[in-house]
């Protein structure tokens, strides 16, 4: 029986129909679970879930359909362009249901190409099988299939872009130009979904040059790069023209990194202050330090299901500019501001003055950390944020219920996926160091490792964002590295450790 099971599960890697049906089935089971799990939605008749950013993705397209104006245009239309055909033909609930169904299908279809990436890079069937089944059962990315957010599409199109680029590297490939164009098209959609990933195009281009420079002429290589870049140049060119007509300035991506509603409120400066010493600014995380500053009523209104935790501020954050008493006063002022209405002119003016005072203090305290504790600001804080970015349960929204309130089966599932996630992070980081040489020389493994390294560098270190969902697009590539670390590095490591133990005992 075991032999028959192995023969069924570990078929030849080129039997694409079997692998796609299998991934659709496995991912489908989890998708059904997600639909069953959600008991609340902001859109009547919608099966899935929404987030704080959902409106900024859907509303511009709905306005475009109504009056031809893509506004508000805080986001690039990468998510909206996929929503557009459904919104044109159906009511909002049905359009959104079809959109998340498309997210599930594309996510499932990306499992097989991801496994083929592992096969191509590491030339190992083990890598293919472990990557395929490991990613098919992973909840870390699948959790976003039923949400109206960019994570699911971004992850899938990033996988497709790498797959098609590697496909163009294969010998005797008669469809090189088509695969390069598809790689560029998928990468373009990735950028329109998440503009932060656009620098990865440099890695794509350099790997392409390194791979072909001994076999092709400069003209042939240049042509391939042009084909790769063509979709992005064309579609981003249209976006730039549209923005120039509207704003009389060149805007290749987005007008701002941060939402104006956040940047112009108390949250912008408060986030910057908390981030300046490595605190967590994700207020729906029950352990986030920013929750210390916010009154209980506000916290309950924005995240009513969270289980409160005792949060204290670390002692190393204080400078001569402020102390604990200063922050206690800031917290009280913030509570008064949030409790003050705008019913009268007096209240509105008082609220305006309170906001100005809160913003000034947060900015002054942030600058104090930056200038008086530069080691904390430039080194300590990014390291702390990176730790929070990577080291977490990996299941923070799997059940939306505290672990101590889960039944036995749900608790075991949560533990399994938490252990799986941490193993992938540890083994993946080991593999990244092991693959540093081919990555530095921009060999094909660089297409895998650079996505991980860049994602970590840009979010917690440069932008100081430690929210776990920003790691989702890099997770499948970390899984590939973890698979490589598991079957290639660990045996040598165990052998070395055993040898050392035998030397000591002997």
XYZ file of C-alpha atoms in Angstrom:
506
model
C 0.000 0.000 0.000
C 2.825 2.370 0.871
C 4.412 1.663 -2.499
C 1.138 2.504 -4.267
C 0.756 5.685 -2.225
C 4.305 6.760 -3.051
C 3.711 6.009 -6.715
C 0.552 8.131 -6.628
C 1.953 11.094 -4.683
C 5.434 11.226 -6.212
C 4.743 11.099 -9.900
C 7.022 12.417 -12.599
C 7.540 16.142 -12.333
C 6.328 16.792 -15.892
C 2.831 15.403 -15.281
C 1.440 18.932 -14.966
C -2.255 18.010 -14.984
C -1.899 15.794 -11.907
C 0.042 18.440 -10.004
C -2.387 21.226 -10.849
C -5.451 19.147 -9.920
C -3.753 18.162 -6.657
C -2.935 21.759 -5.748
C -6.459 22.900 -6.630
C -7.841 20.175 -4.355
C -5.563 20.860 -1.377
C -5.843 24.642 -1.617
C -9.573 24.258 -2.243
C -10.109 22.470 1.060
C -8.442 25.302 2.923
C -10.320 27.937 0.907
C -13.627 26.327 1.906
C -12.469 26.366 5.535
C -11.701 30.084 5.263
C -15.152 30.834 3.859
C -16.730 28.805 6.653
C -14.602 30.531 9.293
C -15.612 34.095 8.428
C -18.754 35.177 10.259
C -18.657 38.909 9.515
C -18.145 41.017 6.434
C -18.467 44.704 5.649
C -20.058 43.847 2.285
C -23.495 42.170 2.547
C -23.530 38.945 0.558
C -19.724 38.701 0.360
C -18.250 35.363 1.463
C -14.779 36.515 2.457
C -13.114 39.134 4.589
C -12.023 42.733 4.224
C -9.163 44.754 5.671
C -8.358 48.355 6.378
C -6.957 48.830 2.866
C -9.821 47.166 0.988
C -11.682 50.386 0.213
C -8.570 51.980 -1.301
C -8.352 49.108 -3.822
C -12.028 48.843 -4.791
C -13.392 52.381 -4.559
C -11.175 53.875 -7.325
C -12.400 51.235 -9.785
C -16.016 51.757 -8.756
C -15.581 55.509 -9.305
C -13.909 54.800 -12.649
C -16.912 52.743 -13.751
C -19.360 55.418 -12.593
C -17.675 58.568 -13.881
C -14.450 57.581 -15.648
C -12.246 58.913 -12.845
C -9.786 56.589 -11.069
C -9.896 58.210 -7.657
C -8.815 58.271 -4.944
C -5.534 57.249 -6.556
C -3.452 56.417 -3.512
C -2.887 52.925 -4.957
C -1.648 51.803 -8.342
C -4.426 49.946 -10.204
C -2.874 46.469 -10.021
C -5.623 45.061 -7.807
C -8.290 47.185 -9.399
C -7.603 45.946 -12.933
C -8.410 42.406 -11.787
C -11.543 43.617 -10.025
C -12.692 45.709 -13.012
C -14.280 43.001 -15.241
C -16.255 41.556 -12.321
C -17.358 45.014 -11.157
C -18.517 45.867 -14.689
C -20.700 42.777 -15.028
C -22.006 42.008 -11.541
C -23.153 43.604 -8.298
C -20.504 44.335 -5.677
C -20.994 41.215 -3.528
C -20.877 38.836 -6.491
C -17.929 40.709 -8.029
C -15.979 40.387 -4.781
C -16.891 36.709 -4.459
C -15.586 36.064 -7.960
C -12.452 38.059 -7.170
C -11.500 35.924 -4.173
C -12.360 32.802 -6.167
C -9.853 34.021 -8.762
C -7.324 34.587 -5.972
C -7.727 30.975 -4.849
C -7.408 29.597 -8.398
C -4.291 31.616 -9.240
C -2.752 30.747 -5.870
C -3.374 27.041 -6.518
C -1.990 27.306 -10.050
C 1.211 28.877 -8.700
C 2.120 25.819 -6.583
C 3.359 23.741 -9.523
C 5.523 26.532 -11.043
C 7.056 27.149 -7.597
C 8.037 23.479 -7.367
C 9.501 23.686 -10.886
C 11.558 26.699 -9.787
C 13.015 24.564 -6.993
C 13.663 21.747 -9.474
C 15.425 24.051 -11.931
C 17.555 25.873 -9.359
C 18.640 22.852 -7.318
C 18.365 20.072 -9.927
C 16.682 17.766 -7.417
C 13.382 15.885 -7.490
C 13.414 16.020 -3.689
C 13.315 19.794 -3.917
C 10.352 19.600 -6.284
C 8.266 17.229 -4.147
C 9.003 18.915 -0.826
C 8.341 22.374 -2.255
C 5.107 21.337 -3.921
C 3.526 19.645 -0.914
C 5.045 22.091 1.557
C 3.552 25.073 -0.267
C 0.260 23.352 -1.048
C -0.457 22.808 2.660
C 1.001 26.130 3.865
C -1.546 28.405 5.470
C 0.791 31.396 5.744
C -0.072 32.524 2.202
C -3.412 30.754 1.723
C -4.906 32.753 4.581
C -5.110 35.724 2.212
C -6.995 33.959 -0.590
C -10.377 34.973 0.791
C -9.399 38.527 1.741
C -9.802 41.594 -0.449
C -6.122 42.485 -0.200
C -3.071 42.337 -2.460
C -1.081 39.608 -0.707
C -2.517 36.625 -2.586
C -2.171 38.052 -6.107
C 1.242 39.598 -5.371
C 2.654 36.276 -4.193
C 1.265 34.334 -7.152
C 2.392 36.768 -9.846
C 5.847 37.030 -8.277
C 6.140 33.239 -8.504
C 4.987 33.269 -12.135
C 7.481 35.994 -13.042
C 10.429 33.981 -11.683
C 9.107 30.786 -13.279
C 8.792 32.293 -16.770
C 12.205 33.935 -16.512
C 13.831 30.616 -15.594
C 11.817 28.962 -18.342
C 13.524 31.280 -20.846
C 16.905 29.997 -19.624
C 16.216 26.414 -20.640
C 18.138 25.042 -23.587
C 16.340 24.367 -26.887
C 13.501 26.641 -25.799
C 11.674 27.767 -28.930
C 9.469 30.176 -26.987
C 12.153 32.260 -25.307
C 10.634 35.591 -26.330
C 7.176 34.582 -25.176
C 8.467 33.403 -21.780
C 10.488 36.598 -21.310
C 7.436 38.681 -22.174
C 5.281 36.685 -19.727
C 7.949 37.096 -17.033
C 7.888 40.842 -17.611
C 4.085 40.954 -17.696
C 3.744 39.034 -14.414
C 6.398 41.211 -12.824
C 4.543 44.316 -14.028
C 1.386 43.123 -12.307
C 3.448 42.455 -9.181
C 4.727 46.039 -9.231
C 1.242 47.454 -9.819
C 0.086 45.423 -6.806
C 3.131 46.191 -4.632
C 5.327 48.999 -6.063
C 7.948 48.296 -3.415
C 9.167 45.298 -5.428
C 10.259 47.243 -8.519
C 14.014 47.165 -7.642
C 13.926 43.378 -8.110
C 13.841 44.028 -11.846
C 17.540 44.889 -11.580
C 18.216 41.403 -10.206
C 16.144 39.819 -12.969
C 18.085 41.713 -15.645
C 21.527 41.041 -14.175
C 20.823 37.313 -13.751
C 19.672 37.220 -17.364
C 22.904 38.906 -18.537
C 25.141 36.650 -16.420
C 23.360 33.545 -17.663
C 23.723 34.351 -21.358
C 26.876 36.477 -21.650
C 29.058 33.497 -22.662
C 26.578 32.121 -25.189
C 24.942 35.097 -26.880
C 26.004 38.366 -28.449
C 25.457 41.692 -26.728
C 22.736 42.473 -29.255
C 20.836 39.237 -28.469
C 21.116 39.805 -24.719
C 19.963 43.407 -25.123
C 16.946 42.231 -27.089
C 16.015 39.804 -24.330
C 16.275 42.518 -21.697
C 14.087 44.797 -23.824
C 11.436 42.078 -24.121
C 11.581 41.535 -20.346
C 11.216 45.254 -19.626
C 8.676 45.989 -22.342
C 5.454 45.292 -20.338
C 6.580 47.418 -17.393
C 7.765 50.280 -19.605
C 4.492 50.259 -21.550
C 2.004 50.030 -18.678
C 3.947 52.200 -16.267
C 4.390 54.676 -19.112
C 0.599 54.902 -19.435
C 0.360 55.394 -15.665
C 3.008 58.143 -15.762
C 1.198 59.941 -18.611
C -2.083 59.745 -16.712
C -0.464 61.160 -13.562
C 1.313 63.920 -15.477
C -1.935 65.049 -17.093
C -3.598 65.095 -13.680
C -0.816 66.486 -11.462
C 1.666 68.083 -13.901
C 4.508 66.040 -12.458
C 6.107 62.675 -13.107
C 4.795 59.995 -10.723
C 6.043 56.557 -11.835
C 4.573 54.610 -8.921
C 2.550 56.187 -6.095
C 2.320 59.711 -4.755
C 3.202 58.687 -1.216
C 4.240 55.625 0.779
C 1.866 56.380 3.618
C -1.861 57.005 3.630
C -2.595 60.742 4.026
C -5.278 59.879 6.583
C -2.588 58.267 8.750
C 0.239 60.679 7.986
C -1.859 63.769 8.788
C -3.358 62.354 11.985
C -1.726 61.492 15.288
C -0.924 57.981 14.015
C 1.783 59.055 11.553
C 4.108 60.720 14.098
C 3.178 58.205 16.825
C 4.069 55.303 14.515
C 7.397 56.961 13.693
C 8.176 57.445 17.377
C 7.371 53.835 18.280
C 9.380 52.565 15.293
C 12.353 54.775 16.195
C 13.243 52.504 19.125
C 12.082 49.232 17.572
C 8.541 49.101 18.892
C 5.649 47.437 17.120
C 3.195 49.936 15.580
C 0.630 47.329 14.461
C -2.169 48.267 16.854
C -4.214 45.087 16.186
C -1.323 42.963 17.476
C -2.133 42.350 21.161
C 1.540 42.655 22.135
C 2.296 45.798 20.087
C 3.895 48.619 22.059
C 1.762 51.231 20.324
C -1.255 49.881 22.214
C 0.293 51.306 25.417
C -0.454 54.810 24.121
C -4.058 54.224 23.034
C -7.079 54.244 25.382
C -8.935 50.969 25.914
C -12.106 52.280 24.242
C -10.222 53.073 21.038
C -8.451 49.707 21.032
C -11.720 47.863 21.491
C -13.378 49.765 18.658
C -10.631 48.959 16.136
C -9.935 45.369 17.224
C -12.737 44.119 19.481
C -11.745 40.434 19.403
C -8.172 40.883 20.599
C -7.173 39.564 23.981
C -5.487 42.386 25.877
C -1.940 41.850 27.103
C 0.021 43.749 29.704
C 2.336 46.006 27.721
C 5.199 47.974 29.219
C 7.730 50.212 27.527
C 11.425 49.246 27.683
C 13.659 51.399 29.869
C 16.311 52.000 27.209
C 14.110 54.267 25.075
C 14.304 57.374 27.271
C 16.496 60.388 26.561
C 17.083 63.778 28.208
C 14.202 65.061 26.080
C 11.534 62.870 27.698
C 10.968 60.227 30.370
C 8.176 57.924 31.497
C 6.237 60.834 32.996
C 6.407 62.607 29.628
C 4.951 59.585 27.857
C 2.244 59.201 30.513
C 1.256 62.816 29.837
C 1.291 62.160 26.086
C -0.991 59.173 26.610
C -3.448 61.275 28.638
C -3.446 64.007 26.012
C -4.138 61.418 23.331
C -7.079 60.050 25.335
C -8.536 63.558 25.713
C -8.068 64.215 21.982
C -9.847 60.994 20.994
C -12.696 61.738 23.428
C -13.190 65.306 22.162
C -15.897 65.693 19.556
C -16.426 68.241 16.807
C -19.997 69.254 17.645
C -19.079 72.843 18.445
C -16.484 75.324 17.230
C -14.868 75.283 20.681
C -14.479 71.517 20.630
C -13.118 71.573 17.068
C -10.510 74.202 17.970
C -9.539 72.308 21.122
C -9.234 69.079 19.145
C -7.039 70.838 16.581
C -4.758 72.216 19.315
C -4.503 68.825 21.023
C -3.588 67.137 17.737
C -0.906 69.726 16.999
C 0.596 69.232 20.469
C 0.560 65.439 20.194
C 2.178 65.501 16.747
C 4.853 67.965 17.886
C 5.785 65.811 20.873
C 5.971 62.596 18.860
C 8.178 64.241 16.233
C 10.411 65.811 18.899
C 10.763 62.513 20.776
C 11.587 60.649 17.548
C 14.288 63.167 16.672
C 15.633 62.845 20.204
C 16.099 59.089 19.742
C 17.691 59.667 16.353
C 20.228 62.240 17.527
C 20.907 61.207 21.119
C 20.731 57.427 20.718
C 21.925 56.852 17.149
C 23.033 53.267 17.851
C 19.513 52.392 18.969
C 17.890 54.260 16.081
C 20.103 53.008 13.234
C 21.082 49.534 14.487
C 19.067 48.345 17.454
C 15.618 49.348 16.202
C 15.978 47.750 12.722
C 17.211 44.523 14.314
C 14.314 44.459 16.773
C 11.832 45.144 13.984
C 13.388 42.410 11.827
C 13.008 39.955 14.682
C 9.329 40.871 15.046
C 8.895 40.703 11.274
C 10.202 37.138 10.999
C 9.796 35.495 14.392
C 6.116 35.062 15.091
C 3.589 32.243 15.314
C 3.008 32.165 11.568
C -0.665 31.603 12.384
C -1.649 34.979 13.798
C -4.978 35.053 11.916
C -5.549 31.350 11.288
C -8.418 31.051 13.771
C -8.816 34.628 15.083
C -9.190 33.099 18.539
C -6.701 33.107 21.462
C -4.783 29.817 21.715
C -6.114 29.102 25.203
C -9.695 29.175 23.868
C -9.165 26.749 20.976
C -10.418 23.191 21.090
C -7.879 20.351 21.079
C -7.920 19.791 17.307
C -7.616 23.484 16.441
C -4.849 23.919 19.002
C -2.861 21.018 17.493
C -3.314 22.470 13.999
C -2.073 25.840 15.209
C 0.969 24.262 16.872
C 1.771 22.248 13.737
C 1.712 25.302 11.488
C 3.643 27.422 13.971
C 6.395 24.793 14.154
C 6.359 24.454 10.355
C 6.710 28.212 9.914
C 9.603 28.519 12.374
C 11.378 25.534 10.780
C 11.045 27.198 7.369
C 12.485 30.453 8.717
C 15.455 28.746 10.429
C 16.292 26.338 7.599
C 15.656 29.047 5.018
C 18.099 31.464 6.647
C 20.716 28.694 6.824
C 20.252 28.047 3.117
C 20.515 31.742 2.237
C 23.956 31.873 3.848
C 24.915 28.636 2.105
C 23.797 30.092 -1.242
C 25.479 33.446 -0.725
C 28.253 32.776 -3.258
C 26.018 31.928 -6.263
C 23.695 34.733 -5.201
C 26.459 37.322 -5.106
C 27.510 36.304 -8.619
C 23.868 36.553 -9.795
C 23.466 32.932 -10.752
C 19.876 31.531 -10.896
C 19.675 30.931 -7.093
C 19.851 34.725 -6.755
C 16.313 34.926 -8.141
C 15.153 33.040 -5.054
C 17.399 34.469 -2.354
C 17.250 38.099 -3.528
C 13.459 38.214 -3.102
C 13.824 37.101 0.520
C 16.752 39.374 1.359
C 15.164 42.376 -0.342
C 11.803 41.834 1.376
C 13.507 41.742 4.766
C 15.731 44.728 3.978
C 13.018 47.014 2.611
C 10.257 46.401 5.163
C 11.598 46.173 8.744
C 15.007 47.777 8.110
C 14.403 50.634 5.651
C 10.665 51.349 5.939
C 10.475 50.016 9.528
C 7.320 47.999 8.843
C 7.219 44.829 10.939
C 3.740 43.585 10.015
C 3.972 39.886 9.175
C 1.801 40.108 6.039
C 4.546 42.002 4.227
C 6.633 38.831 4.314
C 3.929 36.802 2.531
C 5.257 37.332 -1.061
C 8.719 36.146 0.037
C 7.437 33.132 1.978
C 7.266 30.645 -0.960
C 10.872 31.464 -1.845
C 11.912 31.040 1.774
C 10.182 27.652 1.607
C 12.346 26.698 -1.386
C 15.447 27.679 0.576
C 14.221 25.759 3.625
C 13.703 22.659 1.486
C 17.255 22.988 0.176
C 18.519 23.484 3.723
C 16.582 20.471 4.952
C 17.875 17.889 2.475
C 21.275 19.401 1.643
C 22.636 21.243 4.676
C 21.188 19.416 7.674
C 22.719 15.983 6.880
C 26.195 17.553 6.661
C 25.539 19.542 9.831
C 24.432 16.426 11.744
C 27.436 14.540 10.419
C 29.769 17.312 11.582
C 28.130 17.468 15.029
C 28.279 13.680 15.393
C 31.964 13.746 14.433
C 32.697 16.381 17.069
C 30.817 14.393 19.722
C 32.752 11.230 18.820
C 36.028 13.153 19.115
C 35.084 14.390 22.573
C 33.839 10.990 23.747
C 36.788 9.190 22.165
